[in-house]
Amino acid sequence: MSRRALLVAAALLVLSAQACGVPDEHAPRPIEPSLVIPNPSQKAPGNSAGNSVGAVVERLYLVRDDQLVAVERRVASTSDVAALLADLAAGPTDAERAAGLTSALTGTDLIAGVRLVAGTAEVTFRPQAGGRTDDILAIGQIVCTLDARTDVDTVRFLQDGQVLKVPGADGALTDRPLTVADYHTLITDR
């Protein structure tokens, strides 16, 4: 091969490496890490199982000053929707409580179960004394937490096998499937 052919081949190789399909960006953007390797010399914070250092981010919605706040916990592996709701129902960790976070679900046994059906998380409620399902923040916590998962498109509530009307952020009762967008006015980032 001639020297000229080698130079052309080298130039084409450099140009093809530069055009690898990653577009240029004009400003930096945050990237969620897909894997976190914990430092073995650091002890996991807190005394709750939800506080352990892990490779997977679990997003839950808790309450501060009558607003929903997204919190991220690192867990060892992706949990199913039932385990995620159990983590939510367990309430805030010690560190989250110290940061002023609470839960509208603490002390309730409202949730009887959950299953995922074709992208809809169907949350079954236990019958409650007086039949109240008017806690907007509790419903918002459940909907926003479940909708944060990539495999959940909507959330629906059931009681005794029947679709249950629950309040949206404005307090109006609805039996349609809900998403985080239905509670966006209650979400804060502080």
Short mmCIF file of N, CA and C in Angstrom, two decimals, residues 6-107:
data_model
loop_
_atom_site.label_atom_id
_atom_site.label_comp_id
_atom_site.label_asym_id
_atom_site.label_seq_id
_atom_site.Cartn_x
_atom_site.Cartn_y
_atom_site.Cartn_z
N LEU A 6 -2.11 5.04 2.74
CA LEU A 6 -2.08 4.92 4.19
C LEU A 6 -2.55 6.19 4.87
N LEU A 7 -2.14 7.37 4.34
CA LEU A 7 -2.59 8.64 4.90
C LEU A 7 -4.09 8.82 4.76
N VAL A 8 -4.62 8.46 3.60
CA VAL A 8 -6.08 8.56 3.38
C VAL A 8 -6.81 7.62 4.33
N ALA A 9 -6.33 6.40 4.49
CA ALA A 9 -6.96 5.43 5.39
C ALA A 9 -6.92 5.93 6.83
N ALA A 10 -5.78 6.51 7.24
CA ALA A 10 -5.66 7.04 8.59
C ALA A 10 -6.62 8.21 8.81
N ALA A 11 -6.73 9.08 7.80
CA ALA A 11 -7.64 10.22 7.90
C ALA A 11 -9.08 9.74 8.02
N LEU A 12 -9.47 8.76 7.23
CA LEU A 12 -10.82 8.21 7.30
C LEU A 12 -11.09 7.57 8.65
N LEU A 13 -10.09 6.90 9.20
CA LEU A 13 -10.24 6.28 10.51
C LEU A 13 -10.48 7.35 11.58
N VAL A 14 -9.73 8.44 11.54
CA VAL A 14 -9.89 9.53 12.51
C VAL A 14 -11.27 10.16 12.35
N LEU A 15 -11.69 10.42 11.13
CA LEU A 15 -12.99 11.03 10.89
C LEU A 15 -14.13 10.11 11.34
N SER A 16 -14.01 8.83 11.11
CA SER A 16 -15.09 7.92 11.51
C SER A 16 -15.15 7.80 13.03
N ALA A 17 -14.01 7.90 13.70
CA ALA A 17 -14.01 7.85 15.16
C ALA A 17 -14.68 9.09 15.74
N GLN A 18 -14.53 10.24 15.07
CA GLN A 18 -15.15 11.47 15.55
C GLN A 18 -16.64 11.46 15.32
N ALA A 19 -17.12 10.73 14.36
CA ALA A 19 -18.55 10.67 14.04
C ALA A 19 -19.15 9.41 14.64
N CYS A 20 -18.96 9.20 15.93
CA CYS A 20 -19.39 7.96 16.56
C CYS A 20 -20.87 7.95 16.93
N GLY A 21 -21.59 8.99 16.61
CA GLY A 21 -23.03 9.02 16.87
C GLY A 21 -23.41 9.75 18.14
N VAL A 22 -22.47 10.28 18.88
CA VAL A 22 -22.78 11.04 20.09
C VAL A 22 -22.87 12.51 19.71
N PRO A 23 -24.05 13.10 19.84
CA PRO A 23 -24.22 14.49 19.41
C PRO A 23 -23.50 15.46 20.34
N ASP A 24 -23.06 16.58 19.76
CA ASP A 24 -22.46 17.66 20.54
C ASP A 24 -23.54 18.33 21.37
N GLU A 25 -23.17 18.79 22.56
CA GLU A 25 -24.09 19.54 23.40
C GLU A 25 -23.42 20.85 23.77
N HIS A 26 -24.22 21.90 23.86
CA HIS A 26 -23.69 23.23 24.13
C HIS A 26 -23.57 23.53 25.62
N ALA A 27 -24.26 22.75 26.46
CA ALA A 27 -24.21 22.97 27.90
C ALA A 27 -24.14 21.63 28.61
N PRO A 28 -23.51 21.58 29.76
CA PRO A 28 -23.46 20.31 30.49
C PRO A 28 -24.84 19.94 31.02
N ARG A 29 -25.07 18.65 31.18
CA ARG A 29 -26.33 18.19 31.75
C ARG A 29 -26.04 17.08 32.74
N PRO A 30 -26.86 16.97 33.80
CA PRO A 30 -26.62 15.92 34.80
C PRO A 30 -26.95 14.55 34.22
N ILE A 31 -26.18 13.58 34.61
CA ILE A 31 -26.40 12.21 34.16
C ILE A 31 -26.55 11.35 35.41
N GLU A 32 -27.65 10.57 35.48
CA GLU A 32 -27.86 9.65 36.59
C GLU A 32 -26.87 8.50 36.47
N PRO A 33 -26.14 8.20 37.51
CA PRO A 33 -25.24 7.06 37.42
C PRO A 33 -26.03 5.76 37.34
N SER A 34 -25.60 4.85 36.48
CA SER A 34 -26.29 3.59 36.36
C SER A 34 -25.75 2.58 37.37
N LEU A 35 -24.60 2.88 37.95
CA LEU A 35 -24.02 1.99 38.92
C LEU A 35 -23.23 2.80 39.92
N VAL A 36 -23.46 2.52 41.17
CA VAL A 36 -22.69 3.17 42.22
C VAL A 36 -21.91 2.07 42.94
N ILE A 37 -20.62 2.23 43.01
CA ILE A 37 -19.79 1.27 43.72
C ILE A 37 -19.48 1.89 45.07
N PRO A 38 -20.06 1.34 46.14
CA PRO A 38 -19.86 1.95 47.45
C PRO A 38 -18.41 1.79 47.91
N ASN A 39 -17.98 2.77 48.70
CA ASN A 39 -16.67 2.73 49.30
C ASN A 39 -16.75 1.81 50.52
N PRO A 40 -16.02 0.68 50.54
CA PRO A 40 -16.15 -0.26 51.65
C PRO A 40 -15.73 0.33 52.99
N SER A 41 -14.96 1.41 52.99
CA SER A 41 -14.53 2.01 54.26
C SER A 41 -15.60 2.91 54.85
N GLN A 42 -16.66 3.21 54.06
CA GLN A 42 -17.73 4.07 54.57
C GLN A 42 -18.88 3.20 55.05
N LYS A 43 -19.40 3.53 56.22
CA LYS A 43 -20.53 2.81 56.77
C LYS A 43 -21.81 3.38 56.18
N ALA A 44 -22.78 2.51 55.89
CA ALA A 44 -24.07 2.97 55.37
C ALA A 44 -24.75 3.81 56.44
N PRO A 45 -25.37 4.96 56.06
CA PRO A 45 -26.00 5.84 57.04
C PRO A 45 -27.29 5.26 57.59
N GLY A 46 -27.66 5.70 58.78
CA GLY A 46 -28.97 5.40 59.35
C GLY A 46 -29.09 3.97 59.85
N ASN A 47 -30.30 3.65 60.32
CA ASN A 47 -30.54 2.32 60.86
C ASN A 47 -31.71 1.64 60.17
N SER A 48 -32.06 2.10 59.00
CA SER A 48 -33.19 1.55 58.27
C SER A 48 -32.70 0.82 57.04
N ALA A 49 -33.42 -0.25 56.68
CA ALA A 49 -33.04 -1.01 55.48
C ALA A 49 -33.09 -0.14 54.25
N GLY A 50 -33.96 0.86 54.22
CA GLY A 50 -34.06 1.75 53.07
C GLY A 50 -32.89 2.69 52.93
N ASN A 51 -32.02 2.74 53.95
CA ASN A 51 -30.88 3.65 53.91
C ASN A 51 -29.61 3.00 53.40
N SER A 52 -29.63 1.69 53.11
CA SER A 52 -28.40 1.03 52.71
C SER A 52 -27.91 1.56 51.36
N VAL A 53 -26.61 1.51 51.20
CA VAL A 53 -26.01 1.95 49.95
C VAL A 53 -26.23 0.85 48.93
N GLY A 54 -26.69 1.21 47.73
CA GLY A 54 -26.93 0.19 46.72
C GLY A 54 -26.74 0.76 45.33
N ALA A 55 -26.90 -0.09 44.36
CA ALA A 55 -26.66 0.25 42.97
C ALA A 55 -27.90 0.80 42.26
N VAL A 56 -29.07 0.68 42.88
CA VAL A 56 -30.31 1.06 42.22
C VAL A 56 -30.96 2.22 42.98
N VAL A 57 -31.48 3.20 42.24
CA VAL A 57 -32.18 4.33 42.86
C VAL A 57 -33.66 3.99 42.95
N GLU A 58 -34.20 4.16 44.15
CA GLU A 58 -35.63 3.98 44.40
C GLU A 58 -36.17 5.36 44.76
N ARG A 59 -37.13 5.86 44.00
CA ARG A 59 -37.70 7.19 44.26
C ARG A 59 -39.03 7.05 44.97
N LEU A 60 -39.12 7.72 46.12
CA LEU A 60 -40.36 7.74 46.89
C LEU A 60 -40.76 9.19 47.10
N TYR A 61 -42.03 9.41 47.32
CA TYR A 61 -42.52 10.76 47.60
C TYR A 61 -42.98 10.81 49.05
N LEU A 62 -42.38 11.73 49.80
CA LEU A 62 -42.72 11.96 51.20
C LEU A 62 -43.34 13.35 51.32
N VAL A 63 -43.61 13.79 52.54
CA VAL A 63 -44.33 15.05 52.77
C VAL A 63 -43.50 16.00 53.62
N ARG A 64 -43.51 17.27 53.22
CA ARG A 64 -42.96 18.35 54.03
C ARG A 64 -43.85 19.57 53.82
N ASP A 65 -44.35 20.13 54.91
CA ASP A 65 -45.18 21.34 54.85
C ASP A 65 -46.33 21.20 53.85
N ASP A 66 -47.05 20.10 53.93
CA ASP A 66 -48.21 19.83 53.06
C ASP A 66 -47.87 19.84 51.57
N GLN A 67 -46.65 19.47 51.25
CA GLN A 67 -46.20 19.34 49.86
C GLN A 67 -45.53 17.98 49.70
N LEU A 68 -45.56 17.45 48.48
CA LEU A 68 -44.89 16.19 48.18
C LEU A 68 -43.45 16.48 47.79
N VAL A 69 -42.52 15.69 48.33
CA VAL A 69 -41.10 15.86 48.07
C VAL A 69 -40.54 14.52 47.60
N ALA A 70 -39.88 14.50 46.45
CA ALA A 70 -39.25 13.28 45.95
C ALA A 70 -37.94 13.05 46.70
N VAL A 71 -37.76 11.83 47.18
CA VAL A 71 -36.50 11.45 47.81
C VAL A 71 -35.99 10.21 47.07
N GLU A 72 -34.68 10.13 46.99
CA GLU A 72 -34.08 8.98 46.34
C GLU A 72 -33.31 8.18 47.36
N ARG A 73 -33.56 6.89 47.35
CA ARG A 73 -32.83 5.97 48.23
C ARG A 73 -32.07 4.99 47.35
N ARG A 74 -30.90 4.63 47.77
CA ARG A 74 -30.11 3.62 47.07
C ARG A 74 -30.42 2.27 47.70
N VAL A 75 -30.83 1.32 46.86
CA VAL A 75 -31.15 -0.03 47.32
C VAL A 75 -30.33 -1.03 46.53
N ALA A 76 -30.24 -2.24 47.06
CA ALA A 76 -29.39 -3.26 46.46
C ALA A 76 -29.88 -3.70 45.09
N SER A 77 -31.20 -3.79 44.92
CA SER A 77 -31.73 -4.26 43.62
C SER A 77 -33.10 -3.65 43.40
N THR A 78 -33.54 -3.70 42.17
CA THR A 78 -34.85 -3.18 41.81
C THR A 78 -35.93 -4.00 42.51
N SER A 79 -36.82 -3.31 43.18
CA SER A 79 -37.90 -4.00 43.87
C SER A 79 -39.15 -4.00 43.01
N ASP A 80 -40.06 -4.92 43.31
CA ASP A 80 -41.33 -4.92 42.59
C ASP A 80 -42.22 -3.85 43.20
N VAL A 81 -43.40 -3.64 42.61
CA VAL A 81 -44.28 -2.56 43.07
C VAL A 81 -44.74 -2.78 44.50
N ALA A 82 -44.92 -4.02 44.92
CA ALA A 82 -45.36 -4.29 46.30
C ALA A 82 -44.26 -3.91 47.29
N ALA A 83 -43.02 -4.25 47.00
CA ALA A 83 -41.91 -3.90 47.89
C ALA A 83 -41.71 -2.39 47.94
N LEU A 84 -41.89 -1.72 46.79
CA LEU A 84 -41.76 -0.26 46.75
C LEU A 84 -42.82 0.39 47.64
N LEU A 85 -44.07 -0.08 47.55
CA LEU A 85 -45.12 0.48 48.41
C LEU A 85 -44.89 0.15 49.88
N ALA A 86 -44.31 -1.00 50.17
CA ALA A 86 -43.98 -1.33 51.55
C ALA A 86 -42.93 -0.36 52.08
N ASP A 87 -41.94 -0.02 51.26
CA ASP A 87 -40.94 0.97 51.66
C ASP A 87 -41.59 2.32 51.91
N LEU A 88 -42.53 2.70 51.05
CA LEU A 88 -43.24 3.97 51.20
C LEU A 88 -44.07 3.97 52.49
N ALA A 89 -44.81 2.88 52.72
CA ALA A 89 -45.67 2.79 53.90
C ALA A 89 -44.85 2.78 55.19
N ALA A 90 -43.61 2.31 55.14
CA ALA A 90 -42.74 2.29 56.32
C ALA A 90 -42.37 3.70 56.76
N GLY A 91 -42.52 4.66 55.87
CA GLY A 91 -42.27 6.05 56.23
C GLY A 91 -40.83 6.47 56.05
N PRO A 92 -40.54 7.70 56.47
CA PRO A 92 -39.19 8.24 56.28
C PRO A 92 -38.16 7.55 57.17
N THR A 93 -36.93 7.54 56.69
CA THR A 93 -35.81 7.04 57.49
C THR A 93 -35.47 8.08 58.56
N ASP A 94 -34.58 7.73 59.45
CA ASP A 94 -34.15 8.67 60.49
C ASP A 94 -33.57 9.94 59.87
N ALA A 95 -32.75 9.78 58.84
CA ALA A 95 -32.14 10.95 58.18
C ALA A 95 -33.20 11.80 57.49
N GLU A 96 -34.19 11.16 56.89
CA GLU A 96 -35.26 11.90 56.22
C GLU A 96 -36.13 12.65 57.24
N ARG A 97 -36.40 12.01 58.38
CA ARG A 97 -37.16 12.69 59.45
C ARG A 97 -36.37 13.89 59.97
N ALA A 98 -35.06 13.72 60.12
CA ALA A 98 -34.22 14.82 60.58
C ALA A 98 -34.24 15.99 59.60
N ALA A 99 -34.50 15.70 58.32
CA ALA A 99 -34.59 16.74 57.30
C ALA A 99 -36.00 17.32 57.20
N GLY A 100 -36.90 16.92 58.13
CA GLY A 100 -38.23 17.49 58.17
C GLY A 100 -39.26 16.77 57.33
N LEU A 101 -38.95 15.57 56.85
CA LEU A 101 -39.90 14.83 56.03
C LEU A 101 -40.77 13.91 56.88
N THR A 102 -42.03 13.79 56.47
CA THR A 102 -42.99 12.91 57.14
C THR A 102 -43.72 12.12 56.07
N SER A 103 -44.77 11.44 56.48
CA SER A 103 -45.60 10.69 55.53
C SER A 103 -47.05 10.75 55.96
N ALA A 104 -47.93 10.92 55.01
CA ALA A 104 -49.37 10.88 55.29
C ALA A 104 -49.85 9.45 55.46
N LEU A 105 -48.99 8.48 55.16
CA LEU A 105 -49.35 7.06 55.27
C LEU A 105 -48.93 6.45 56.60
N THR A 106 -48.11 7.15 57.37
CA THR A 106 -47.61 6.61 58.64
C THR A 106 -48.77 6.30 59.57
N GLY A 107 -48.75 5.10 60.12
CA GLY A 107 -49.77 4.69 61.08
C GLY A 107 -51.06 4.20 60.44
#
